[in-house]
Coordinates of C-alpha atoms in Angstrom, one line a residue:
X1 CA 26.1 5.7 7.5
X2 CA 28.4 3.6 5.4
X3 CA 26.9 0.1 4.0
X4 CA 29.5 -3.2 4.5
X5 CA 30.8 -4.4 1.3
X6 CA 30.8 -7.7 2.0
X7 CA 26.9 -7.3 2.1
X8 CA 27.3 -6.4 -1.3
X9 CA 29.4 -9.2 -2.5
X10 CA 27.4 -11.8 -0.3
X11 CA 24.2 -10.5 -2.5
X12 CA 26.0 -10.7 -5.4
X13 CA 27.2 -13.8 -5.4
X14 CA 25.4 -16.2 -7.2
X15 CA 26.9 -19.5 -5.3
X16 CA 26.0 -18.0 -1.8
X17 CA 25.4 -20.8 0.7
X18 CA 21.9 -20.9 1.8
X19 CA 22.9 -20.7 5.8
X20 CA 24.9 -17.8 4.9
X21 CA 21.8 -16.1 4.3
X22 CA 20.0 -16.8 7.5
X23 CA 21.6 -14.6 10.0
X24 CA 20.3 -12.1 7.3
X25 CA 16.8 -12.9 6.8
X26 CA 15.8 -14.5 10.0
X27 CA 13.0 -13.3 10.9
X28 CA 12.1 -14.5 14.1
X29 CA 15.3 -12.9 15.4
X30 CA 15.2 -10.0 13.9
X31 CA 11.5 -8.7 13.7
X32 CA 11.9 -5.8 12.6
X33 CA 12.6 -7.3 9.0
X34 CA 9.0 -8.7 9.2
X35 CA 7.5 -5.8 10.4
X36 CA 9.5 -2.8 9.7
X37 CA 9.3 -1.0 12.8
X38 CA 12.6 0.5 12.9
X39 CA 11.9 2.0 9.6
X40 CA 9.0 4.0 10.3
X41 CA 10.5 7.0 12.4
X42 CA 14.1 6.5 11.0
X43 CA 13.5 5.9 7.3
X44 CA 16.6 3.6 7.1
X45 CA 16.9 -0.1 6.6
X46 CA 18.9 -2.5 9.1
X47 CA 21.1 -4.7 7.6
X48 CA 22.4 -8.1 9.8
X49 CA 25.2 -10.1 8.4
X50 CA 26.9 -12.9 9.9
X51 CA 29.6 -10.6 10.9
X52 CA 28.6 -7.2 11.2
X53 CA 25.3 -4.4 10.5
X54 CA 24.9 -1.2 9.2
X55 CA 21.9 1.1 8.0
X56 CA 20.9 3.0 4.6
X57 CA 18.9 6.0 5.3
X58 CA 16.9 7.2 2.7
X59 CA 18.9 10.4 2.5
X60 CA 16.8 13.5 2.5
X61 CA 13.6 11.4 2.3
X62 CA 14.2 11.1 -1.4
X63 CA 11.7 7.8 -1.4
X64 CA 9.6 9.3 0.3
X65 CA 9.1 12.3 -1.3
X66 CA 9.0 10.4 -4.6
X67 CA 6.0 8.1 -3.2
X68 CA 4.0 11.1 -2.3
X69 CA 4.5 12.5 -5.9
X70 CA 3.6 9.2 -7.2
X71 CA 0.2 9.6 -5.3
X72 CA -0.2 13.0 -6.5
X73 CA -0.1 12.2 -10.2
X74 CA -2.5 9.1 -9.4
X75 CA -5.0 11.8 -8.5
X76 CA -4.3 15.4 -9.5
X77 CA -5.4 14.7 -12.9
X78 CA -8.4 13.3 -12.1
X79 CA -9.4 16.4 -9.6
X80 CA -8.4 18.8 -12.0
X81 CA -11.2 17.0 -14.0
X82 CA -14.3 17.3 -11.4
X83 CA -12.4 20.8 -10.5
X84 CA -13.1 22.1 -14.4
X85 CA -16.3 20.6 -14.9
X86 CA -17.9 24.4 -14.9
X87 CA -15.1 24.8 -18.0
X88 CA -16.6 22.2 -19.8
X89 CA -20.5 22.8 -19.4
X90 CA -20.5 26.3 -18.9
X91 CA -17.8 27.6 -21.3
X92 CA -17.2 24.5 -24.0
X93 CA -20.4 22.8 -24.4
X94 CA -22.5 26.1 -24.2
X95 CA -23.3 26.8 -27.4
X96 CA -26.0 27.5 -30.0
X97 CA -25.6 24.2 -31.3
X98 CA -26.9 22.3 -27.6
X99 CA -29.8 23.1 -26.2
X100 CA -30.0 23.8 -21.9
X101 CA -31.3 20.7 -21.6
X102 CA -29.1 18.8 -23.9
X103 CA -28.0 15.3 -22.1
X104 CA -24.3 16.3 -22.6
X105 CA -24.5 19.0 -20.4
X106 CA -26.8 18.5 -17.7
X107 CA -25.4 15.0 -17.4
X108 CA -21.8 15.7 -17.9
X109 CA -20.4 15.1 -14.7
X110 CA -22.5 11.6 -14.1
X111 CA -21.0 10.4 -17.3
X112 CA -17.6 11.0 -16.8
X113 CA -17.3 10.2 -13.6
X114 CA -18.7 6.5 -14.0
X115 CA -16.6 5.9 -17.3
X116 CA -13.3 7.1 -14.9
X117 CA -14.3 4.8 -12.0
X118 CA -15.6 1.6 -13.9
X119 CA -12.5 2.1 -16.3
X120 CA -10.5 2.6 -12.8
X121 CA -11.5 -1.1 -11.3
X122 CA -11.1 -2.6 -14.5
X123 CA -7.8 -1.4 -14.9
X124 CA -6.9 -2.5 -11.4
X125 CA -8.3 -6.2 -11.8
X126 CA -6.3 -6.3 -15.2
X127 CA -2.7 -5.0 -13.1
X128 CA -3.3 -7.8 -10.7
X129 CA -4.8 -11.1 -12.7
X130 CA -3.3 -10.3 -16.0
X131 CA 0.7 -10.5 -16.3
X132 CA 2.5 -7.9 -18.9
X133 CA 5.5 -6.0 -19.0
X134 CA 7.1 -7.6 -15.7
X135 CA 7.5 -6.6 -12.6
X136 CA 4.2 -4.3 -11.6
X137 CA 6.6 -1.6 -11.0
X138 CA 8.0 -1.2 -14.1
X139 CA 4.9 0.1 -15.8
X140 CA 5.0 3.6 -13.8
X141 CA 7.3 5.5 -16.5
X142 CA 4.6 4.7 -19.4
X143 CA 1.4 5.2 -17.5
X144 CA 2.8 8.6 -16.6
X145 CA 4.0 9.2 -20.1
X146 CA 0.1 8.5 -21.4
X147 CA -1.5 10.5 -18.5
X148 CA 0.7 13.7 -19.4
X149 CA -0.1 13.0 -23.2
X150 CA -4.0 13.2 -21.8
X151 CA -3.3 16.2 -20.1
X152 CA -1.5 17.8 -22.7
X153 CA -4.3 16.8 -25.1
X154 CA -7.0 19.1 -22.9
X155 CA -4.6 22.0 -22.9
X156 CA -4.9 22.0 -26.4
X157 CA -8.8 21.6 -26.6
X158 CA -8.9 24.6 -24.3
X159 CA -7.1 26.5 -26.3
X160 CA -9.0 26.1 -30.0
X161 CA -12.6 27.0 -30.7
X162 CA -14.8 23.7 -30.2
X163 CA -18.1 25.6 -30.2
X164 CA -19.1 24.4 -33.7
X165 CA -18.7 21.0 -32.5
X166 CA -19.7 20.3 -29.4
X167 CA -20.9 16.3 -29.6
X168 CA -17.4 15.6 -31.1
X169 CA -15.9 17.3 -28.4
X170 CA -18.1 15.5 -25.6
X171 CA -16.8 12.7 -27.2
X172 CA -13.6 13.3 -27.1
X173 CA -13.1 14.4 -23.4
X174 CA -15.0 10.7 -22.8
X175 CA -12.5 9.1 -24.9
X176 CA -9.8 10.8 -23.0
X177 CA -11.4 10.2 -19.5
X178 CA -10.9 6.6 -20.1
X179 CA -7.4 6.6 -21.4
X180 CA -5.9 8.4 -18.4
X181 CA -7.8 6.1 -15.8
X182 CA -6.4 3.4 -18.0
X183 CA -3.2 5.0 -17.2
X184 CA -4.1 5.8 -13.4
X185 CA -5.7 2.6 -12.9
X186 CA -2.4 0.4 -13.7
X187 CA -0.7 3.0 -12.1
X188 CA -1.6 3.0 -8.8
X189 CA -1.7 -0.5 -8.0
X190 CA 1.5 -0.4 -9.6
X191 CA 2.7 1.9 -7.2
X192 CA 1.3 0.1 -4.4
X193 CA 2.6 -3.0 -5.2
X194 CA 6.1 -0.9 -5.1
X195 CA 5.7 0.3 -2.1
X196 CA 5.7 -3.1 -0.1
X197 CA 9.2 -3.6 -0.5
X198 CA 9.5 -0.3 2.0
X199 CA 8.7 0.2 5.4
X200 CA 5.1 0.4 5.9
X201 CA 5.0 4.0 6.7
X202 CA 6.0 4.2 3.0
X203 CA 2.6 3.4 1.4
X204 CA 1.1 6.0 3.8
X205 CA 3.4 8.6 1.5
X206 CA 1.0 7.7 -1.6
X207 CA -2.1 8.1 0.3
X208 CA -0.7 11.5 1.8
X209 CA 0.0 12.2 -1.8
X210 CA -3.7 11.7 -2.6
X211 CA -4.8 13.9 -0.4
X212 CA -2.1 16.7 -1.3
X213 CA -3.3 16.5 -4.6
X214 CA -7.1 17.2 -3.1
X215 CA -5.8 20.5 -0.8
X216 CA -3.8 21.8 -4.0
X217 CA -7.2 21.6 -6.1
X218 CA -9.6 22.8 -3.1
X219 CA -6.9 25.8 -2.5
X220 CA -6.9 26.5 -6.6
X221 CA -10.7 26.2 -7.0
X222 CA -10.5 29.5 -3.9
X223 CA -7.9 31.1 -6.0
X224 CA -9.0 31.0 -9.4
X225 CA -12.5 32.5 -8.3
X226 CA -10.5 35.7 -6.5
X227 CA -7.9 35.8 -9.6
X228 CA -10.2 35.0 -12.8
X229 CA -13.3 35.4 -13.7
X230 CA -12.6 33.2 -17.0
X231 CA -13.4 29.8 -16.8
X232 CA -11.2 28.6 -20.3
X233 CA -7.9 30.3 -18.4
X234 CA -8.8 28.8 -14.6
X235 CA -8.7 25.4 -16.9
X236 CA -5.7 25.8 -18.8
X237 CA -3.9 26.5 -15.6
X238 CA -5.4 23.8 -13.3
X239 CA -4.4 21.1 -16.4
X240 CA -1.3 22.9 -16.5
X241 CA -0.5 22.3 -12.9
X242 CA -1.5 18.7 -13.1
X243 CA 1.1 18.2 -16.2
X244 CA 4.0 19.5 -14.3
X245 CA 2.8 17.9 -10.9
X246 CA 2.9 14.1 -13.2
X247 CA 6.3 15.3 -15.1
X248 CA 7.7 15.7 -11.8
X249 CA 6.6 12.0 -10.6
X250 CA 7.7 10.7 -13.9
X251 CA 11.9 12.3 -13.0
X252 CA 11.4 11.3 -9.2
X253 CA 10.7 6.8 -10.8
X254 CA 14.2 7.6 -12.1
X255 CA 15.4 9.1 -9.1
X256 CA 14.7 6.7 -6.7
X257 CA 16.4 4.2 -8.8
X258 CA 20.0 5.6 -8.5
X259 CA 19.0 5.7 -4.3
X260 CA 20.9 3.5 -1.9
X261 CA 17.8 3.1 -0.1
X262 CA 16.1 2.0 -2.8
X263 CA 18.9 -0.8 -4.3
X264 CA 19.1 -2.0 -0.8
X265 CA 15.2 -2.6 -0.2
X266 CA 15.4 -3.9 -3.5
X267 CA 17.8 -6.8 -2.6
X268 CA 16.8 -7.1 1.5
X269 CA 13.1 -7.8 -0.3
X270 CA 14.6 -10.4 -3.2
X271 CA 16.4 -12.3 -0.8
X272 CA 12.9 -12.2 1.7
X273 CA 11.1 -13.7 -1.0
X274 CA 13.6 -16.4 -1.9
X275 CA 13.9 -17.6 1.5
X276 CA 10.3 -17.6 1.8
X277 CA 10.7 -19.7 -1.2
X278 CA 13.0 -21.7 -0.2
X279 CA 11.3 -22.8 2.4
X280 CA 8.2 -23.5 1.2
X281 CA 10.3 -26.5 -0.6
X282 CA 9.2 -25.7 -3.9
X283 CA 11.3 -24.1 -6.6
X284 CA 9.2 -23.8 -8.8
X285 CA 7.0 -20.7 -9.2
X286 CA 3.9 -21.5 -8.1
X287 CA 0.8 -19.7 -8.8
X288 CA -0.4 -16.5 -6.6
X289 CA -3.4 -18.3 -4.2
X290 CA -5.6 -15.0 -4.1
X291 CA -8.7 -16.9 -2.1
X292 CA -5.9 -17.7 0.1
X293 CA -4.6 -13.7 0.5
X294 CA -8.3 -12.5 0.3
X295 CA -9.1 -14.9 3.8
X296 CA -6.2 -14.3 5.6
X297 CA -6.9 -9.8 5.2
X298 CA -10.6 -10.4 4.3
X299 CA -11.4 -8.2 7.1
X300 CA -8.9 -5.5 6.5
X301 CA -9.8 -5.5 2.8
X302 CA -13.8 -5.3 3.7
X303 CA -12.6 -2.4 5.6
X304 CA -10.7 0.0 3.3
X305 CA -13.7 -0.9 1.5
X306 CA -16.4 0.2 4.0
X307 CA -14.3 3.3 4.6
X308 CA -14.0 4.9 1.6
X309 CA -17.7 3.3 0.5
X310 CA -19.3 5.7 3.3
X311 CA -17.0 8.3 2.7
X312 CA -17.6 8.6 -1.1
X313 CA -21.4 8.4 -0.3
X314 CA -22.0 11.2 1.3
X315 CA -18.4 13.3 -0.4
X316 CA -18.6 15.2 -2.1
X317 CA -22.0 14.8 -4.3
X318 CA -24.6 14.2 -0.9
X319 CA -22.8 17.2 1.0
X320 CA -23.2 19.2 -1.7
X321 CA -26.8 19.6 -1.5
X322 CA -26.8 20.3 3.0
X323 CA -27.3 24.1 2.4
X324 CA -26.5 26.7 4.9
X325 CA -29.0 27.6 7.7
X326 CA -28.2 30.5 9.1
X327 CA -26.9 33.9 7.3
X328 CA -25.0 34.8 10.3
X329 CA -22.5 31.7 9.4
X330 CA -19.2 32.6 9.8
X331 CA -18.2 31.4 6.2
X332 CA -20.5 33.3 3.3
X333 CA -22.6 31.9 1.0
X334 CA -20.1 32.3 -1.9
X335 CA -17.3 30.5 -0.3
X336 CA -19.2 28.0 1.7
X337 CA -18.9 25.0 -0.7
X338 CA -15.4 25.9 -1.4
X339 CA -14.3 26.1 2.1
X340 CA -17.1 24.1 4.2
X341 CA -17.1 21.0 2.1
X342 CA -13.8 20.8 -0.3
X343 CA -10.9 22.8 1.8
X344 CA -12.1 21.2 5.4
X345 CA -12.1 17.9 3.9
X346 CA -8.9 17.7 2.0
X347 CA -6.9 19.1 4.6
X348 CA -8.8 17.2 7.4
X349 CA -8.2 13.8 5.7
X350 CA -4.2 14.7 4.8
X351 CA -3.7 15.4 8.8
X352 CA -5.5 12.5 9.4
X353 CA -3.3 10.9 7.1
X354 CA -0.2 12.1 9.0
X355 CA -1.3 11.1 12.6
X356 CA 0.3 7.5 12.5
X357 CA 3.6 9.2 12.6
X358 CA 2.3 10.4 16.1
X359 CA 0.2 7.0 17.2
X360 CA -1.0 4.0 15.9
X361 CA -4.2 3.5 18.3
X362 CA -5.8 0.6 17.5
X363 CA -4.0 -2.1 16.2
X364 CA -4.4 -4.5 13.3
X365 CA -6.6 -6.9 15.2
X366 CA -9.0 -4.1 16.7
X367 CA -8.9 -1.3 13.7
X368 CA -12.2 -3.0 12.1
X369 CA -14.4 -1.9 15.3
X370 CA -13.5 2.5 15.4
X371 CA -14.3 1.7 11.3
X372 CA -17.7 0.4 11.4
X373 CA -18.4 2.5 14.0
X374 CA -17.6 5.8 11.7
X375 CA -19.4 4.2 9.2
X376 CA -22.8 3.8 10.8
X377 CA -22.0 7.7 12.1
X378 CA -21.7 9.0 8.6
X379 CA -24.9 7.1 7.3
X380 CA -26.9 8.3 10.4
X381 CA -26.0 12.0 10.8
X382 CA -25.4 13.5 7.3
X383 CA -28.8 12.3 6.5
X384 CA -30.3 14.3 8.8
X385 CA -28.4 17.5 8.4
X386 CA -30.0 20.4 6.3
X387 CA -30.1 18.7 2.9
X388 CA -32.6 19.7 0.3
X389 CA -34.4 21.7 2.6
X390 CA -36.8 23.0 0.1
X391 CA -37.7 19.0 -0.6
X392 CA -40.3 17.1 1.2
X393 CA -38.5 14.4 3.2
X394 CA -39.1 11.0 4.3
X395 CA -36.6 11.6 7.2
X396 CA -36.9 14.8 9.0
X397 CA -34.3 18.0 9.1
X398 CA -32.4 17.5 12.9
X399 CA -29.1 19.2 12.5
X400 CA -29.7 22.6 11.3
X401 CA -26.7 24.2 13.5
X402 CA -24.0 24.9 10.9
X403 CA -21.3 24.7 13.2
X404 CA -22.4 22.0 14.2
X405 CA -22.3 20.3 11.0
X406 CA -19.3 22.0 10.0
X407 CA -17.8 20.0 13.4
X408 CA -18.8 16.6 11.5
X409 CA -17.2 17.8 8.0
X410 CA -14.3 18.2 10.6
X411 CA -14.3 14.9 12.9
X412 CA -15.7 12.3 9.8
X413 CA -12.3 13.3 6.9
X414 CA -10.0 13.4 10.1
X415 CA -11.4 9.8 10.9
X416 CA -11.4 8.8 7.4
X417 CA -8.0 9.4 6.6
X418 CA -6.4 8.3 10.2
X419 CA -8.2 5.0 9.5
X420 CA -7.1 5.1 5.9
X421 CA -3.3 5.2 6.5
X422 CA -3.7 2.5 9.4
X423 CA -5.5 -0.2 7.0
X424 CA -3.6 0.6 3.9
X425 CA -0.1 -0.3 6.7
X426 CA -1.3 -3.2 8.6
X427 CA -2.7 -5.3 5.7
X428 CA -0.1 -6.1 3.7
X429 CA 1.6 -7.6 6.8
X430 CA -1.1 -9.9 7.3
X431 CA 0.2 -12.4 4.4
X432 CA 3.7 -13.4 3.5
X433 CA 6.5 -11.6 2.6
X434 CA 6.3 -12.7 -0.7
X435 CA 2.5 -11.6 -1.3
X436 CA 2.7 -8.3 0.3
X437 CA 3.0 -6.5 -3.3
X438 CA 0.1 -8.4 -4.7
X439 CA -2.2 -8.0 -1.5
X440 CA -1.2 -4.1 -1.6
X441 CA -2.5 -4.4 -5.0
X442 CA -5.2 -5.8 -4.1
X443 CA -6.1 -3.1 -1.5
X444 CA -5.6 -0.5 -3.9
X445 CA -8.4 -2.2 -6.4
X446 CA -10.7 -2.0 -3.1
X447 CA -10.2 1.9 -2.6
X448 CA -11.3 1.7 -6.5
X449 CA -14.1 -0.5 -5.7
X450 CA -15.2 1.5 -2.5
X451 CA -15.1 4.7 -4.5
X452 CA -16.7 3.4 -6.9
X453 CA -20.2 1.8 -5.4
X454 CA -19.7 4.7 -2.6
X455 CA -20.7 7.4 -5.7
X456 CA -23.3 4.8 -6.9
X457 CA -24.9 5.0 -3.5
X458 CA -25.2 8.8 -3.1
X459 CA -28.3 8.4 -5.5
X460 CA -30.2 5.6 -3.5
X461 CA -29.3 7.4 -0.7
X462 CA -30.9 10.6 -2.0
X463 CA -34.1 8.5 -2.2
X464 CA -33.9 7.4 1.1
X465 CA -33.9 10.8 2.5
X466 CA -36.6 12.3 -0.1
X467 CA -39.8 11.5 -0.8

């Protein structure tokens, strides 16, 4: 549908009257501006002048599309890295020149994946407290640009003979793991921040993203053993996929630039902000009150955090020791990690992901109960599935039914992501329009900060449940 020119011009103008602007931006008239409801089953923007509206669609879900690729490449690379790990302990760093035992192999993966995480928060605090290079959103291009370099970097590592140096080449992969979540890191609260100036279904697209990414990886990881036995080649194509996945993001920033959609959610949310500004009385810039934004969605925020704190507990490290019970299990013993634990979880959590298109059941005042609730679930039942069985335990073996289990690998990722999507949409509304890009920020540094104490945790709870 056609947009009014004399929106244009009335945007434009750099004399506009202040009241001319009201019919516009009032939001007590015109909710929807506050809230976005229209936009989340039309994906178009309504647009109230003083004479006449119109809509912008986002025309073939262009925006869309582009957020979901923007949450792939916050994550792909990062799964191709737990994905390869076998690549890099069994292929690279086995070698005459390490011992079994060595450090840098049997403690590979707990390295690298505390220097991604702790680099990951810090990366995220820095986007938020520390102002460079603008607007948030304009660091996208680059951080994509230095996670493809990293990427590109490990294509050539797989490809030349490291087995004469295999400390150096521990090293280096470190080195590397920190400068893409440097890159991810700024990225995705970058991309978060973005995403408040669309309708809230909008930032769901970079969570689904997420999770695409996962399903992609878990569906590789199935492949690779059916097509390959060579570890060095699975690698090179699994960082391969991630380059092109990130190289795709990186076109789609420049894409959704030259949208309609886009340059009118740009202006609707520059002219949001000014009023807001304007009447706060103060024309000055004042400074972002962050204890103020962290009380107002204190709960919400404690929230995402609790959600993906329990879920990171228990995923993927804890259920990867809850063998199989019976050998009359429908899925073998070769594919039962594959498709028990990685496949049912990615693909649960991405529908779970996509059910707020369908219903949005609770609300923002009442989504903190179902999320504590899930919580306490997780820490009560997977701790007394079939882990370690050939362990003494200080809390006994109930749930030895694998379908049964396999029901909770179903129902807990289904809840996870459904809850996931509903936090990640209702707390940036809590706050004004002008702080919904920092507090999206700042719920994307507490997915970092749940992900990161819920991996931390799988090791005290380990000792809870063994003697």
């Amino acid at each position: 549908m056609g947009v009014d020119r004399d929106y244009d011009d009335n945007l434009s103008s750099p004399n506009r009257d202040e009241k001319s602007m009201r019919p516009l931006l009032d939001t007590s008239k015109s909710p929807d501006l506050n809230n976005n409801s229209k936009f989340d089953d039309t994906h178009q923007v309504t647009i109230l002048t003083p004479r006449a509206s119109s809509s912008v669609n986002d025309k073939y879900f262009i925006n869309y599309i582009v957020m979901m690729l923007f949450g792939v490449g916050c994550l792909l690379p990062w799964n191709v890295f737990i994905n390869a790990i076998p690549y890099f302990v069994d292929y690279k760093l086995n070698t005459t020149a390490l011992n079994e035992t060595s450090t840098y192999r049997t403690d590979f993966g707990f390295y690298i994946t505390n220097l991604g995480q702790l680099t990951n928060v810090i990366m995220n605090l820095v986007n938020i407290f520390i102002s460079f290079g603008g607007n948030p959103k304009n660091r996208i291009p680059y951080t994509l640009l230095l996670c493809s370099g990293v990427i590109l970097f490990h294509i050539g590592l797989a490809v030349i003979d490291s087995s004469e140096w295999p400390v150096l080449f521990f090293y280096q992969v470190c080195a590397s793991v920190i400068v893409m979540f440097i890159s991810t890191g700024i990225m995705n609260s970058s991309v978060f921040y973005l995403s408040s100036i669309f309708p809230s279904e909008y930032i769901n697209a970079i969570i689904l993203g997420n999770n695409v990414a996962g399903c992609f990886i878990a569906i590789a990881s199935i492949l690779s053993k059916k097509i390959t036995d060579s570890l060095r080649l699975a690698a090179i194509y699994y960082f391969l996929a991630a380059f092109i996945a990130v190289m795709l993001a990186f076109v789609g920033y420049f894409v959704m630039h030259r949208t309609k959609f886009y340059k009118h959610c740009m202006k609707l949310d520059e002219e949001k902000k000014r009023l807001s500004s304007i009447q706060s009385s103060s024309s000055a810039q004042k400074p972002v009150p962050y204890l103020k934004l962290i009380k107002k969605a204190g709960l919400h925020l404690f929230c995402i955090w609790l959600n993906f704190f329990s879920t990171l507990a228990v995923f993927p490290v804890f259920q990867l020791g809850i063998a199989r019970h019976s050998p009359d299990f429908i899925i073998g013993q070769e594919m039962y990690i594959d498709v028990v634990i990685f496949l049912t979880f990615n693909f649960l959590v991405l529908f779970g992901n996509m059910l707020p298109k369908i219903i949005r059941i609770p609300g923002p005042k009442w989504i903190p109960v179902p999320v504590i609730i899930r919580a306490l679930a997780v820490f009560i039942l997977f701790p007394i599935s079939n882990y370690r069985p050939d362990l003494d335990h200080r809390i006994p073996i109930l749930i030895t039914n694998d379908y049964i289990y396999w029901a909770m690998c179903f129902i807990s990722p289904l809840l996870f992501g459904y809850f996931t999507s509903l936090l990640m949409m209702y707390t940036p509304n809590l706050v004004e329009d002008e702080y919904k890009g920092t507090v999206s920020m700042i719920a994307a540094l507490t997915i970092a900060i749940g992900v990161a104490t819920g991996l931390q945790f799988t090791k005290i709870l380990e000792l809870i449940v063994l003697k």
